[in-house]
């Protein structure tokens, strides 16, 4: 399940064995707080209000990419999913193993100026430097005027804000970004989770036929975190699956007035997330996800969400579809 | 009320008679399920869970356009509005009367890979071929975790996904698109309904002074379905009318926290719908609707929503406004 | 607190005295209905249903700009914030002190064709002309079908719709725009309020290092009204502060399902507003707000929200940040 450009030698769409495509994935050891694409963190904190400390490494990767990782030599594009519960604090010691100035800047959570991750506030890592960034989160609370101010829960993201320009344009372009999820007590956890970043004309800095291949079994609860970066506008579309356009992607109840959608603007700096039941009502198969800007999908902003049979085998016809995808690209 | 480029010989903004502009329109015979712009389907299914079968024809039209229709020789751009209730199944036999590969791909509803309408899943019509696509819909339901997954209700759309590129870029460009509405039990039906597709630099493949002219009587409940296609970003704006940015465009009640808007992003693959009371609080007249991207409206992405007097006559000053519109263009 | 290009001789980021940065601001005399950036209208109408009449002046400013003002010689870019309660009527006598045709066109409120502000409806000011525009507002109401139609409450805007093209492209480009707020009974009023207009590649027709500097004290309730104009797409991002994506920017309660965001599309003709508690949970400091389209922020679409200490003094390190901001630009 390593779909990252720095790791995948061959296209992920080459012949799949009919069984065990996901074997081992759910049993993978995962570091607390963070997780790779498709493998949720095993140990999301059971109670809220924890303070946890992790180390992250910014490293150069092949093909001119730069990524974040939680161990030396393990950087990926996108970086690991960081996950918190409302009330948690996350202390990130960022190790800059590159020869460029860079930083980590989060969306959604609380941080003081020293953790802003900007040249403006002189809170960046010089080449080779270690530096700690502290992110707090909180639940909804009543402010003066007896009004409820929003909590931190959301599908957020983090990214460099220092390389190349004061806004990190070069760092983002090269892959310094990842998903940040803050959950509210009671939020349902997915069986599987994927990060999809529309960055420039790429998906996770890749294009068809090498765009990310996401795999889940029929009936699994799958969470997508969609993030926009770069200079272009995009719309994220998924075939045969839809979600509610609210905080969680699910209805609060049958009277929730939020619209159901399957296509949503995904522009620079924005992010959203949602959960679907893989293949529910539509069956297994190779389902496309893509930018719906025609010119972008034609240029390679299209990938596959492969819904396997319940037993993990590849459904009828899916390999042929994957072959066509690879050949079209 | 035939505002389609393939049918309208003259501009729809030429002299209107002061009476009877809508005469006959509401009495038009309409096919079940589908309807032309401005004429809601008379026979939206009274109970849910129906399975209905229709035949659609993809045909070439003058000026290089291609449209969908529900009878031979009746193709239009946009195609007919397809309407379902949550729980309904729609079986569409698509007859390809062109010499090009094409398909029909829906948003929002359920379909298996054979009805995906994509080259990826080999579910397209070859030239001359007949092919059946099956679309299911469902209400909200509880999935595991006791969470409500969204139903199919929404203002959706359908389009080609095969002509020219694997994403149907050429088919969409030429007019192969239309509105798909899935309603929830209890949803209020409009008196009149219009489809507005921002496709490239056009509205329904037309530009001022020949952009669609939408007509309703003062006080009628009018439904707009807005759809984005193509390569460009747009914002849909309507003068003197506004709606709620939720599933229906109306408030669930006085405490619904959804914002009221009169301008909304309408980017490729996205769609939304809403109902207004024509001229309510503002009176009859020639009201502009347009893309609010200045350069797009200046280039012709602007049309008229003509709110007639209650008796169907043209309001004071409206003909002069229509004349100015025609001359500006 | 005059950050307007026509008035500010020097950059607002030059040395600030450590005290009294806001001194006098809250005590400024303000005209009813309208207000300058950072200074809320002192006398928002206490009861609803009022009819008020104001005079506005469209005037040429230095550097080729044109602005609206409520007194002769006081035009600004953006124009004054206009504020109503649902049910109010506002009569605006617009005095055109330029030699160009222009108008004022509002979003969100009700107006008949004579107040449309468009060449289409011949409702514009010729050079030198005085002309009255009438804007009504209303609360939510039940229409036929027992459905709640939305009220006028919202964060809206007004702009020219006549100069240069029938859509006012030249007038908007030169600065003829401003915020319009319609409040619902019970809405909480802010301590301070700012208008942020992303117009072309500018913020309020300015760019870094001269983009607007917004100042508030730690703990103040600050309202931002964000407006998009022009030809480009943008995303509005604010550091260290977030809001709810609903009508008010605050949660209706802890179970409101609206997402919390800190980055939102801000495209031509769109507007939104929200309130934050300045520096809450993050502390005082120089916080950036910017367009998150990388190329736009790099080109100057970035400014500072300066959260002062509670006593109004400049926080540790903030002056250095302001100096860096000025030098980067
Ligand atoms: Cu795209
Ligand atoms: Cu447009
Ligand atoms: Cu921008």
mmCIF file of C-alpha atoms and ligand atoms in Angstrom, chain A residues 198 233-235 291-293 296 301, ligand 1:
data_model
loop_
_atom_site.group_PDB
_atom_site.id
_atom_site.type_symbol
_atom_site.label_atom_id
_atom_site.label_comp_id
_atom_site.label_asym_id
_atom_site.label_seq_id
_atom_site.Cartn_x
_atom_site.Cartn_y
_atom_site.Cartn_z
ATOM 1 C CA UNK A 198 -4.947 18.321 -5.761
ATOM 2 C CA UNK A 233 -8.845 25.736 -9.150
ATOM 3 C CA UNK A 234 -10.229 22.192 -9.141
ATOM 4 C CA UNK A 235 -13.368 20.188 -8.440
ATOM 5 C CA UNK A 291 -10.867 16.533 -11.077
ATOM 6 C CA UNK A 292 -13.992 17.475 -13.022
ATOM 7 C CA UNK A 293 -12.312 20.347 -14.817
ATOM 8 C CA UNK A 296 -7.373 18.682 -15.883
ATOM 9 C CA UNK A 301 -5.883 14.306 -12.744
HETATM 10 CU CU1 LIG D 1 -8.501 20.378 -11.656
#
